[in-house]
mmCIF file with all atom_site columns, C-alpha atoms in Angstrom:
data_model
loop_
_atom_site.group_PDB
_atom_site.id
_atom_site.type_symbol
_atom_site.label_atom_id
_atom_site.label_alt_id
_atom_site.label_comp_id
_atom_site.label_asym_id
_atom_site.label_entity_id
_atom_site.label_seq_id
_atom_site.pdbx_PDB_ins_code
_atom_site.Cartn_x
_atom_site.Cartn_y
_atom_site.Cartn_z
_atom_site.occupancy
_atom_site.B_iso_or_equiv
_atom_site.pdbx_formal_charge
_atom_site.auth_seq_id
_atom_site.auth_comp_id
_atom_site.auth_asym_id
_atom_site.auth_atom_id
_atom_site.pdbx_PDB_model_num
ATOM 1   C CA . MET A 1 1   ? -0.084  0.041  0.017   1.00 75.00 ? 108 MET A CA 1
ATOM 2   C CA . LYS A 1 2   ? 2.997   2.246  -0.249  1.00 79.00 ? 109 LYS A CA 1
ATOM 3   C CA . ALA A 1 3   ? 1.808   3.622  -3.576  1.00 79.00 ? 110 ALA A CA 1
ATOM 4   C CA . ALA A 1 4   ? -1.599  4.437  -2.342  1.00 82.00 ? 111 ALA A CA 1
ATOM 5   C CA . TYR A 1 5   ? -0.086  6.265  0.670   1.00 85.00 ? 112 TYR A CA 1
ATOM 6   C CA . ALA A 1 6   ? 2.070   8.259  -1.744  1.00 84.00 ? 113 ALA A CA 1
ATOM 7   C CA . ILE A 1 7   ? -0.679  9.306  -3.872  1.00 83.00 ? 114 ILE A CA 1
ATOM 8   C CA . PHE A 1 8   ? -2.787  10.143 -1.005  1.00 84.00 ? 115 PHE A CA 1
ATOM 9   C CA . ARG A 1 9   ? 0.281   12.287 0.617   1.00 86.00 ? 116 ARG A CA 1
ATOM 10  C CA . LYS A 1 10  ? 0.768   13.914 -2.557  1.00 82.00 ? 117 LYS A CA 1
ATOM 11  C CA . ASP A 1 11  ? -2.810  15.161 -3.244  1.00 81.00 ? 118 ASP A CA 1
ATOM 12  C CA . LEU A 1 12  ? -3.316  16.197 0.241   1.00 80.00 ? 119 LEU A CA 1
ATOM 13  C CA . LEU A 1 13  ? -0.160  18.375 0.529   1.00 83.00 ? 120 LEU A CA 1
ATOM 14  C CA . LEU A 1 14  ? -0.994  19.967 -2.862  1.00 80.00 ? 121 LEU A CA 1
ATOM 15  C CA . GLU A 1 15  ? -4.638  20.699 -1.814  1.00 78.00 ? 122 GLU A CA 1
ATOM 16  C CA . LEU A 1 16  ? -3.616  21.986 1.749   1.00 77.00 ? 123 LEU A CA 1
ATOM 17  C CA . ARG A 1 17  ? -0.844  24.242 0.471   1.00 77.00 ? 124 ARG A CA 1
ATOM 18  C CA . GLY A 1 18  ? -3.220  25.806 -2.016  1.00 71.00 ? 125 GLY A CA 1
ATOM 19  C CA . LYS A 1 19  ? -6.097  25.644 0.440   1.00 71.00 ? 126 LYS A CA 1
ATOM 20  C CA . GLU A 1 20  ? -8.354  26.969 -2.353  1.00 72.00 ? 127 GLU A CA 1
ATOM 21  C CA . ILE A 1 21  ? -10.572 23.707 -2.451  1.00 72.00 ? 128 ILE A CA 1
ATOM 22  C CA . VAL A 1 22  ? -11.127 23.788 1.336   1.00 73.00 ? 129 VAL A CA 1
ATOM 23  C CA . ILE A 1 23  ? -11.873 27.658 1.463   1.00 79.00 ? 130 ILE A CA 1
ATOM 24  C CA . THR A 1 24  ? -14.264 27.065 -1.660  1.00 79.00 ? 131 THR A CA 1
ATOM 25  C CA . LEU A 1 25  ? -16.249 24.397 -0.215  1.00 77.00 ? 132 LEU A CA 1
ATOM 26  C CA . THR A 1 26  ? -16.541 26.088 3.134   1.00 79.00 ? 133 THR A CA 1
ATOM 27  C CA . VAL A 1 27  ? -17.647 29.316 1.670   1.00 82.00 ? 134 VAL A CA 1
ATOM 28  C CA . PHE A 1 28  ? -20.090 27.684 -0.457  1.00 80.00 ? 135 PHE A CA 1
ATOM 29  C CA . ALA A 1 29  ? -21.297 25.539 2.541   1.00 82.00 ? 136 ALA A CA 1
ATOM 30  C CA . PHE A 1 30  ? -21.773 28.488 4.741   1.00 82.00 ? 137 PHE A CA 1
ATOM 31  C CA . LEU A 1 31  ? -23.740 30.370 2.421   1.00 84.00 ? 138 LEU A CA 1
ATOM 32  C CA . VAL A 1 32  ? -26.141 27.329 1.591   1.00 82.00 ? 139 VAL A CA 1
ATOM 33  C CA . LEU A 1 33  ? -26.528 26.774 5.412   1.00 81.00 ? 140 LEU A CA 1
ATOM 34  C CA . THR A 1 34  ? -27.150 30.367 6.219   1.00 82.00 ? 141 THR A CA 1
ATOM 35  C CA . VAL A 1 35  ? -29.741 30.857 3.236   1.00 82.00 ? 142 VAL A CA 1
ATOM 36  C CA . PHE A 1 36  ? -31.794 28.021 4.442   1.00 79.00 ? 143 PHE A CA 1
ATOM 37  C CA . SER A 1 37  ? -31.651 29.015 8.198   1.00 76.00 ? 144 SER A CA 1
ATOM 38  C CA . PHE A 1 38  ? -32.922 32.588 7.282   1.00 77.00 ? 145 PHE A CA 1
ATOM 39  C CA . SER A 1 39  ? -35.639 31.412 4.954   1.00 73.00 ? 146 SER A CA 1
ATOM 40  C CA . ALA A 1 40  ? -38.155 30.196 7.460   1.00 67.00 ? 147 ALA A CA 1
ATOM 41  C CA . VAL A 1 41  ? -40.513 32.273 9.376   1.00 67.00 ? 148 VAL A CA 1
ATOM 42  C CA . PRO A 1 42  ? -39.257 33.473 12.616  1.00 68.00 ? 149 PRO A CA 1
ATOM 43  C CA . GLY A 1 43  ? -40.204 31.052 15.459  1.00 68.00 ? 150 GLY A CA 1
ATOM 44  C CA . SER A 1 44  ? -40.673 28.073 13.032  1.00 69.00 ? 151 SER A CA 1
ATOM 45  C CA . THR A 1 45  ? -39.343 24.743 13.793  1.00 70.00 ? 152 THR A CA 1
ATOM 46  C CA . ALA A 1 46  ? -39.022 23.958 10.104  1.00 69.00 ? 153 ALA A CA 1
ATOM 47  C CA . PRO A 1 47  ? -35.263 24.777 9.859   1.00 69.00 ? 154 PRO A CA 1
ATOM 48  C CA . ARG A 1 48  ? -34.388 22.420 12.608  1.00 73.00 ? 155 ARG A CA 1
ATOM 49  C CA . GLU A 1 49  ? -36.400 19.544 11.330  1.00 76.00 ? 156 GLU A CA 1
ATOM 50  C CA . MET A 1 50  ? -35.117 19.973 7.791   1.00 82.00 ? 157 MET A CA 1
ATOM 51  C CA . ALA A 1 51  ? -31.461 20.703 9.146   1.00 84.00 ? 158 ALA A CA 1
ATOM 52  C CA . PRO A 1 52  ? -30.292 17.018 8.571   1.00 86.00 ? 159 PRO A CA 1
ATOM 53  C CA . GLY A 1 53  ? -31.275 16.969 5.042   1.00 87.00 ? 160 GLY A CA 1
ATOM 54  C CA . ILE A 1 54  ? -29.930 20.522 4.404   1.00 86.00 ? 161 ILE A CA 1
ATOM 55  C CA . LEU A 1 55  ? -26.606 19.425 5.821   1.00 88.00 ? 162 LEU A CA 1
ATOM 56  C CA . TRP A 1 56  ? -26.255 16.325 3.705   1.00 89.00 ? 163 TRP A CA 1
ATOM 57  C CA . ILE A 1 57  ? -27.223 18.017 0.679   1.00 87.00 ? 164 ILE A CA 1
ATOM 58  C CA . THR A 1 58  ? -24.488 20.555 1.330   1.00 86.00 ? 165 THR A CA 1
ATOM 59  C CA . PHE A 1 59  ? -22.151 17.721 1.868   1.00 86.00 ? 166 PHE A CA 1
ATOM 60  C CA . LEU A 1 60  ? -23.139 16.152 -1.334  1.00 86.00 ? 167 LEU A CA 1
ATOM 61  C CA . PHE A 1 61  ? -22.726 19.121 -3.589  1.00 83.00 ? 168 PHE A CA 1
ATOM 62  C CA . ALA A 1 62  ? -19.410 19.950 -1.841  1.00 81.00 ? 169 ALA A CA 1
ATOM 63  C CA . GLY A 1 63  ? -18.245 16.362 -2.352  1.00 83.00 ? 170 GLY A CA 1
ATOM 64  C CA . ILE A 1 64  ? -19.295 16.753 -6.210  1.00 83.00 ? 171 ILE A CA 1
ATOM 65  C CA . LEU A 1 65  ? -16.939 19.841 -6.289  1.00 80.00 ? 172 LEU A CA 1
ATOM 66  C CA . GLY A 1 66  ? -14.209 17.986 -4.542  1.00 77.00 ? 173 GLY A CA 1
ATOM 67  C CA . LEU A 1 67  ? -14.379 14.810 -6.641  1.00 79.00 ? 174 LEU A CA 1
ATOM 68  C CA . GLY A 1 68  ? -14.187 16.827 -9.795  1.00 73.00 ? 175 GLY A CA 1
ATOM 69  C CA . ARG A 1 69  ? -10.661 17.499 -8.804  1.00 71.00 ? 176 ARG A CA 1
ATOM 70  C CA . ALA A 1 70  ? -9.757  13.995 -8.200  1.00 69.00 ? 177 ALA A CA 1
ATOM 71  C CA . PHE A 1 71  ? -7.763  13.671 -11.332 1.00 74.00 ? 178 PHE A CA 1
ATOM 72  C CA . ASP A 1 72  ? -7.835  17.327 -12.526 1.00 74.00 ? 179 ASP A CA 1
ATOM 73  C CA . ARG A 1 73  ? -4.064  17.978 -11.783 1.00 72.00 ? 180 ARG A CA 1
ATOM 74  C CA . GLU A 1 74  ? -2.975  14.646 -13.743 1.00 72.00 ? 181 GLU A CA 1
ATOM 75  C CA . ARG A 1 75  ? -5.316  15.674 -16.555 1.00 72.00 ? 182 ARG A CA 1
ATOM 76  C CA . GLU A 1 76  ? -4.389  19.392 -16.829 1.00 71.00 ? 183 GLU A CA 1
ATOM 77  C CA . ASN A 1 77  ? -0.683  18.514 -16.774 1.00 70.00 ? 184 ASN A CA 1
ATOM 78  C CA . GLY A 1 78  ? -0.763  15.422 -18.977 1.00 70.00 ? 185 GLY A CA 1
ATOM 79  C CA . CYS A 1 79  ? 0.389   13.156 -16.088 1.00 73.00 ? 186 CYS A CA 1
ATOM 80  C CA . PHE A 1 80  ? -2.624  10.911 -16.217 1.00 74.00 ? 187 PHE A CA 1
ATOM 81  C CA . THR A 1 81  ? -0.945  8.293  -18.407 1.00 75.00 ? 188 THR A CA 1
ATOM 82  C CA . GLY A 1 82  ? 2.063   8.459  -16.451 1.00 75.00 ? 189 GLY A CA 1
ATOM 83  C CA . LEU A 1 83  ? 0.168   7.745  -13.047 1.00 75.00 ? 190 LEU A CA 1
ATOM 84  C CA . LEU A 1 84  ? -1.172  4.678  -14.807 1.00 75.00 ? 191 LEU A CA 1
ATOM 85  C CA . LEU A 1 85  ? 2.322   3.648  -15.846 1.00 76.00 ? 192 LEU A CA 1
ATOM 86  C CA . ALA A 1 86  ? 3.661   3.922  -12.443 1.00 74.00 ? 193 ALA A CA 1
ATOM 87  C CA . PRO A 1 87  ? 5.081   0.411  -11.143 1.00 77.00 ? 194 PRO A CA 1
ATOM 88  C CA . CYS A 1 88  ? 2.308   -0.466 -8.877  1.00 77.00 ? 195 CYS A CA 1
ATOM 89  C CA . ASP A 1 89  ? -1.177  -2.019 -8.970  1.00 81.00 ? 196 ASP A CA 1
ATOM 90  C CA . ARG A 1 90  ? -3.662  0.410  -10.442 1.00 81.00 ? 197 ARG A CA 1
ATOM 91  C CA . MET A 1 91  ? -5.984  -0.517 -7.614  1.00 84.00 ? 198 MET A CA 1
ATOM 92  C CA . GLN A 1 92  ? -3.481  1.524  -5.127  1.00 86.00 ? 199 GLN A CA 1
ATOM 93  C CA . VAL A 1 93  ? -4.273  4.475  -7.350  1.00 86.00 ? 200 VAL A CA 1
ATOM 94  C CA . TYR A 1 94  ? -8.010  4.146  -6.845  1.00 88.00 ? 201 TYR A CA 1
ATOM 95  C CA . TRP A 1 95  ? -7.293  3.663  -2.944  1.00 90.00 ? 202 TRP A CA 1
ATOM 96  C CA . GLY A 1 96  ? -4.951  6.750  -2.893  1.00 88.00 ? 203 GLY A CA 1
ATOM 97  C CA . LYS A 1 97  ? -7.411  9.003  -4.511  1.00 87.00 ? 204 LYS A CA 1
ATOM 98  C CA . CYS A 1 98  ? -10.113 7.553  -2.434  1.00 90.00 ? 205 CYS A CA 1
ATOM 99  C CA . LEU A 1 99  ? -8.151  8.471  0.973   1.00 91.00 ? 206 LEU A CA 1
ATOM 100 C CA . SER A 1 100 ? -7.122  11.911 -0.211  1.00 88.00 ? 207 SER A CA 1
ATOM 101 C CA . THR A 1 101 ? -10.708 12.914 -1.220  1.00 89.00 ? 208 THR A CA 1
ATOM 102 C CA . LEU A 1 102 ? -12.157 11.358 1.883   1.00 91.00 ? 209 LEU A CA 1
ATOM 103 C CA . VAL A 1 103 ? -9.698  13.213 4.294   1.00 90.00 ? 210 VAL A CA 1
ATOM 104 C CA . LEU A 1 104 ? -10.318 16.523 2.484   1.00 86.00 ? 211 LEU A CA 1
ATOM 105 C CA . LEU A 1 105 ? -14.072 16.108 2.726   1.00 87.00 ? 212 LEU A CA 1
ATOM 106 C CA . MET A 1 106 ? -13.796 15.258 6.267   1.00 89.00 ? 213 MET A CA 1
ATOM 107 C CA . ILE A 1 107 ? -11.735 18.540 7.072   1.00 87.00 ? 214 ILE A CA 1
ATOM 108 C CA . PHE A 1 108 ? -14.268 20.516 5.277   1.00 85.00 ? 215 PHE A CA 1
ATOM 109 C CA . GLN A 1 109 ? -17.118 18.978 7.218   1.00 88.00 ? 216 GLN A CA 1
ATOM 110 C CA . ALA A 1 110 ? -15.166 19.280 10.664  1.00 89.00 ? 217 ALA A CA 1
ATOM 111 C CA . ILE A 1 111 ? -15.119 23.003 10.066  1.00 87.00 ? 218 ILE A CA 1
ATOM 112 C CA . LEU A 1 112 ? -18.559 23.215 8.959   1.00 87.00 ? 219 LEU A CA 1
ATOM 113 C CA . TRP A 1 113 ? -19.967 21.148 12.029  1.00 89.00 ? 220 TRP A CA 1
ATOM 114 C CA . PRO A 1 114 ? -19.923 24.054 14.777  1.00 88.00 ? 221 PRO A CA 1
ATOM 115 C CA . ILE A 1 115 ? -21.252 26.529 11.904  1.00 86.00 ? 222 ILE A CA 1
ATOM 116 C CA . PHE A 1 116 ? -24.127 24.118 11.486  1.00 86.00 ? 223 PHE A CA 1
ATOM 117 C CA . GLY A 1 117 ? -24.661 23.712 15.221  1.00 86.00 ? 224 GLY A CA 1
ATOM 118 C CA . ILE A 1 118 ? -24.778 27.591 15.653  1.00 86.00 ? 225 ILE A CA 1
ATOM 119 C CA . LEU A 1 119 ? -27.153 28.308 12.830  1.00 83.00 ? 226 LEU A CA 1
ATOM 120 C CA . TYR A 1 120 ? -29.604 25.523 13.745  1.00 82.00 ? 227 TYR A CA 1
ATOM 121 C CA . ARG A 1 121 ? -29.396 25.759 17.323  1.00 80.00 ? 228 ARG A CA 1
ATOM 122 C CA . TYR A 1 122 ? -27.995 22.266 17.829  1.00 79.00 ? 229 TYR A CA 1
ATOM 123 C CA . SER A 1 123 ? -25.547 21.098 20.395  1.00 75.00 ? 230 SER A CA 1
ATOM 124 C CA . PRO A 1 124 ? -22.212 20.164 18.701  1.00 70.00 ? 231 PRO A CA 1
ATOM 125 C CA . ILE A 1 125 ? -21.774 17.455 21.437  1.00 75.00 ? 232 ILE A CA 1
ATOM 126 C CA . LYS A 1 126 ? -25.122 15.922 21.826  1.00 75.00 ? 233 LYS A CA 1
ATOM 127 C CA . GLY A 1 127 ? -25.334 12.764 19.675  1.00 78.00 ? 234 GLY A CA 1
ATOM 128 C CA . VAL A 1 128 ? -21.803 13.664 18.131  1.00 84.00 ? 235 VAL A CA 1
ATOM 129 C CA . GLY A 1 129 ? -20.461 10.018 18.018  1.00 87.00 ? 236 GLY A CA 1
ATOM 130 C CA . VAL A 1 130 ? -23.604 8.376  16.233  1.00 89.00 ? 237 VAL A CA 1
ATOM 131 C CA . ALA A 1 131 ? -23.753 11.544 14.001  1.00 89.00 ? 238 ALA A CA 1
ATOM 132 C CA . TRP A 1 132 ? -20.205 11.366 12.747  1.00 91.00 ? 239 TRP A CA 1
ATOM 133 C CA . ALA A 1 133 ? -20.384 7.527  12.550  1.00 92.00 ? 240 ALA A CA 1
ATOM 134 C CA . GLY A 1 134 ? -23.110 8.158  10.020  1.00 91.00 ? 241 GLY A CA 1
ATOM 135 C CA . ILE A 1 135 ? -21.094 11.049 8.286   1.00 93.00 ? 242 ILE A CA 1
ATOM 136 C CA . VAL A 1 136 ? -17.893 9.216  8.084   1.00 94.00 ? 243 VAL A CA 1
ATOM 137 C CA . LEU A 1 137 ? -19.585 6.004  6.656   1.00 93.00 ? 244 LEU A CA 1
ATOM 138 C CA . GLY A 1 138 ? -21.559 7.974  4.336   1.00 92.00 ? 245 GLY A CA 1
ATOM 139 C CA . ASP A 1 139 ? -18.424 9.719  2.983   1.00 92.00 ? 246 ASP A CA 1
ATOM 140 C CA . ILE A 1 140 ? -16.551 6.438  2.329   1.00 93.00 ? 247 ILE A CA 1
ATOM 141 C CA . GLY A 1 141 ? -19.456 5.289  0.271   1.00 92.00 ? 248 GLY A CA 1
ATOM 142 C CA . PHE A 1 142 ? -19.745 8.416  -1.511  1.00 92.00 ? 249 PHE A CA 1
ATOM 143 C CA . VAL A 1 143 ? -16.025 8.858  -2.247  1.00 92.00 ? 250 VAL A CA 1
ATOM 144 C CA . ALA A 1 144 ? -15.764 5.098  -3.193  1.00 92.00 ? 251 ALA A CA 1
ATOM 145 C CA . LEU A 1 145 ? -18.573 5.607  -5.953  1.00 91.00 ? 252 LEU A CA 1
ATOM 146 C CA . GLY A 1 146 ? -17.536 9.151  -6.952  1.00 89.00 ? 253 GLY A CA 1
ATOM 147 C CA . VAL A 1 147 ? -13.854 8.251  -7.370  1.00 89.00 ? 254 VAL A CA 1
ATOM 148 C CA . ILE A 1 148 ? -14.652 5.390  -9.963  1.00 89.00 ? 255 ILE A CA 1
ATOM 149 C CA . LEU A 1 149 ? -17.128 7.702  -11.797 1.00 88.00 ? 256 LEU A CA 1
ATOM 150 C CA . SER A 1 150 ? -14.636 10.652 -11.845 1.00 86.00 ? 257 SER A CA 1
ATOM 151 C CA . ALA A 1 151 ? -12.175 8.205  -13.737 1.00 84.00 ? 258 ALA A CA 1
ATOM 152 C CA . VAL A 1 152 ? -14.925 7.105  -15.917 1.00 84.00 ? 259 VAL A CA 1
ATOM 153 C CA . THR A 1 153 ? -15.661 10.691 -17.116 1.00 82.00 ? 260 THR A CA 1
ATOM 154 C CA . ILE A 1 154 ? -12.026 12.171 -16.912 1.00 78.00 ? 261 ILE A CA 1
ATOM 155 C CA . HIS A 1 155 ? -11.807 12.687 -20.899 1.00 76.00 ? 262 HIS A CA 1
ATOM 156 C CA . ALA A 1 156 ? -15.456 13.187 -21.447 1.00 76.00 ? 263 ALA A CA 1
ATOM 157 C CA . ARG A 1 157 ? -16.888 16.363 -22.853 1.00 77.00 ? 264 ARG A CA 1
ATOM 158 C CA . GLY A 1 158 ? -19.134 18.461 -20.384 1.00 75.00 ? 265 GLY A CA 1
ATOM 159 C CA . ARG A 1 159 ? -17.473 16.279 -17.454 1.00 75.00 ? 266 ARG A CA 1
ATOM 160 C CA . GLU A 1 160 ? -18.832 18.931 -15.057 1.00 76.00 ? 267 GLU A CA 1
ATOM 161 C CA . ILE A 1 161 ? -22.313 18.135 -15.867 1.00 81.00 ? 268 ILE A CA 1
ATOM 162 C CA . ILE A 1 162 ? -21.869 14.272 -16.573 1.00 85.00 ? 269 ILE A CA 1
ATOM 163 C CA . LEU A 1 163 ? -20.294 13.515 -13.378 1.00 83.00 ? 270 LEU A CA 1
ATOM 164 C CA . PRO A 1 164 ? -23.208 15.022 -11.161 1.00 84.00 ? 271 PRO A CA 1
ATOM 165 C CA . LEU A 1 165 ? -25.770 13.475 -13.353 1.00 87.00 ? 272 LEU A CA 1
ATOM 166 C CA . LEU A 1 166 ? -24.175 9.849  -12.882 1.00 87.00 ? 273 LEU A CA 1
ATOM 167 C CA . LEU A 1 167 ? -23.233 10.348 -9.189  1.00 86.00 ? 274 LEU A CA 1
ATOM 168 C CA . LEU A 1 168 ? -26.399 11.873 -7.522  1.00 86.00 ? 275 LEU A CA 1
ATOM 169 C CA . PRO A 1 169 ? -29.100 9.057  -8.522  1.00 88.00 ? 276 PRO A CA 1
ATOM 170 C CA . LEU A 1 170 ? -26.439 6.291  -7.648  1.00 89.00 ? 277 LEU A CA 1
ATOM 171 C CA . SER A 1 171 ? -25.399 7.740  -4.281  1.00 87.00 ? 278 SER A CA 1
ATOM 172 C CA . LEU A 1 172 ? -29.077 8.078  -3.092  1.00 89.00 ? 279 LEU A CA 1
ATOM 173 C CA . PRO A 1 173 ? -28.745 5.132  -0.657  1.00 88.00 ? 280 PRO A CA 1
ATOM 174 C CA . VAL A 1 174 ? -25.868 6.849  0.925   1.00 88.00 ? 281 VAL A CA 1
ATOM 175 C CA . LEU A 1 175 ? -27.707 10.167 1.265   1.00 88.00 ? 282 LEU A CA 1
ATOM 176 C CA . VAL A 1 176 ? -30.850 8.479  2.571   1.00 90.00 ? 283 VAL A CA 1
ATOM 177 C CA . GLY A 1 177 ? -28.884 6.686  5.210   1.00 91.00 ? 284 GLY A CA 1
ATOM 178 C CA . GLY A 1 178 ? -26.654 9.572  6.251   1.00 90.00 ? 285 GLY A CA 1
ATOM 179 C CA . VAL A 1 179 ? -29.873 11.903 6.614   1.00 90.00 ? 286 VAL A CA 1
ATOM 180 C CA . ARG A 1 180 ? -31.524 9.202  8.911   1.00 90.00 ? 287 ARG A CA 1
ATOM 181 C CA . VAL A 1 181 ? -28.627 8.484  10.944  1.00 91.00 ? 288 VAL A CA 1
ATOM 182 C CA . LEU A 1 182 ? -28.056 12.383 11.589  1.00 89.00 ? 289 LEU A CA 1
ATOM 183 C CA . THR A 1 183 ? -31.731 12.976 12.307  1.00 88.00 ? 290 THR A CA 1
ATOM 184 C CA . LEU A 1 184 ? -31.724 10.017 14.914  1.00 88.00 ? 291 LEU A CA 1
ATOM 185 C CA . ALA A 1 185 ? -28.587 11.432 16.510  1.00 87.00 ? 292 ALA A CA 1
ATOM 186 C CA . LEU A 1 186 ? -29.576 15.076 16.592  1.00 83.00 ? 293 LEU A CA 1
ATOM 187 C CA . GLY A 1 187 ? -33.345 14.098 17.678  1.00 78.00 ? 294 GLY A CA 1
ATOM 188 C CA . GLY A 1 188 ? -32.392 11.817 20.243  1.00 69.00 ? 295 GLY A CA 1
ATOM 189 C CA . GLY A 1 189 ? -34.031 8.947  18.494  1.00 68.00 ? 296 GLY A CA 1
ATOM 190 C CA . SER A 1 190 ? -33.750 5.226  18.965  1.00 69.00 ? 297 SER A CA 1
ATOM 191 C CA . GLY A 1 191 ? -30.259 3.785  19.294  1.00 73.00 ? 298 GLY A CA 1
ATOM 192 C CA . ASP A 1 192 ? -31.354 0.692  17.565  1.00 80.00 ? 299 ASP A CA 1
ATOM 193 C CA . GLN A 1 193 ? -32.621 2.441  14.488  1.00 83.00 ? 300 GLN A CA 1
ATOM 194 C CA . ALA A 1 194 ? -29.459 4.409  14.408  1.00 85.00 ? 301 ALA A CA 1
ATOM 195 C CA . LEU A 1 195 ? -27.470 1.244  14.409  1.00 89.00 ? 302 LEU A CA 1
ATOM 196 C CA . THR A 1 196 ? -29.560 -0.404 11.733  1.00 91.00 ? 303 THR A CA 1
ATOM 197 C CA . TRP A 1 197 ? -28.842 2.498  9.459   1.00 91.00 ? 304 TRP A CA 1
ATOM 198 C CA . ILE A 1 198 ? -25.174 2.691  10.273  1.00 93.00 ? 305 ILE A CA 1
ATOM 199 C CA . GLY A 1 199 ? -25.049 -1.193 9.548   1.00 92.00 ? 306 GLY A CA 1
ATOM 200 C CA . ARG A 1 200 ? -26.650 -0.482 6.335   1.00 92.00 ? 307 ARG A CA 1
ATOM 201 C CA . LEU A 1 201 ? -24.129 2.361  5.437   1.00 93.00 ? 308 LEU A CA 1
ATOM 202 C CA . ALA A 1 202 ? -21.350 0.113  6.324   1.00 94.00 ? 309 ALA A CA 1
ATOM 203 C CA . ALA A 1 203 ? -22.853 -2.434 3.935   1.00 93.00 ? 310 ALA A CA 1
ATOM 204 C CA . PHE A 1 204 ? -22.932 0.054  1.022   1.00 91.00 ? 311 PHE A CA 1
ATOM 205 C CA . ASP A 1 205 ? -19.285 1.031  1.741   1.00 92.00 ? 312 ASP A CA 1
ATOM 206 C CA . VAL A 1 206 ? -18.024 -2.614 1.367   1.00 93.00 ? 313 VAL A CA 1
ATOM 207 C CA . ILE A 1 207 ? -20.119 -3.053 -1.914  1.00 92.00 ? 314 ILE A CA 1
ATOM 208 C CA . PHE A 1 208 ? -18.731 0.444  -3.488  1.00 89.00 ? 315 PHE A CA 1
ATOM 209 C CA . LEU A 1 209 ? -15.303 -0.196 -2.177  1.00 92.00 ? 316 LEU A CA 1
ATOM 210 C CA . VAL A 1 210 ? -15.172 -3.807 -3.829  1.00 92.00 ? 317 VAL A CA 1
ATOM 211 C CA . LEU A 1 211 ? -16.848 -2.756 -6.764  1.00 90.00 ? 318 LEU A CA 1
ATOM 212 C CA . GLY A 1 212 ? -14.501 0.282  -7.265  1.00 88.00 ? 319 GLY A CA 1
ATOM 213 C CA . SER A 1 213 ? -11.446 -1.735 -6.539  1.00 89.00 ? 320 SER A CA 1
ATOM 214 C CA . VAL A 1 214 ? -12.350 -4.036 -9.132  1.00 89.00 ? 321 VAL A CA 1
ATOM 215 C CA . LEU A 1 215 ? -13.675 -1.785 -11.952 1.00 88.00 ? 322 LEU A CA 1
ATOM 216 C CA . PHE A 1 216 ? -10.960 0.847  -11.727 1.00 86.00 ? 323 PHE A CA 1
ATOM 217 C CA . PRO A 1 217 ? -8.184  -0.976 -13.530 1.00 84.00 ? 324 PRO A CA 1
ATOM 218 C CA . LEU A 1 218 ? -10.765 -1.733 -16.095 1.00 85.00 ? 325 LEU A CA 1
ATOM 219 C CA . VAL A 1 219 ? -12.062 1.825  -16.545 1.00 81.00 ? 326 VAL A CA 1
ATOM 220 C CA . VAL A 1 220 ? -8.656  3.255  -16.946 1.00 76.00 ? 327 VAL A CA 1
ATOM 221 C CA . GLU A 1 221 ? -7.619  0.585  -19.392 1.00 74.00 ? 328 GLU A CA 1
ATOM 222 C CA . GLU A 1 222 ? -6.124  2.020  -22.599 1.00 58.00 ? 329 GLU A CA 1
#
């Protein structure tokens, strides 16, 4: 797994040095959450009831922006073929890209979490363990699916449109599971129900990771 770690480290360092993707995603998410929080009639509980769904939609669109960059540096610099010719299993390229995208997404979500709590009057501590279990598991499934689709569309015309069109319907199970876990965690719902949804998210992750690992070498085959 040395090659996967090297790709993860390279991508993460480049993004953190530039900081443009984390800053862009955070500003975008802050604006979305702020607009929704002020859109309801004063005193209404609607924003709090809709908050888990709003937060996950924000994660989803921010994740699409991040996934669009998964192979951008290699494509723009003409290095994608060189990356595939590296003396390592191509599955490690997939794992490296998944890991770097996942960590960047989680950094963005960690920045957003207290902002979300303030805007929607949720305690950042209450149910945090269950909530983040759902977020992390949802992220893994979303990234596992998104990286393989990003590789599929890397040379496609209108890639910026095609990628969301493919990714959004296929990631619906992750979105539904993530929203349900977050709703139960923030609302003090049944722990058994939360565990059921967490188990389903873990199952989605296994399926998407296995499919991605098998399909990635075939997708990027010349």
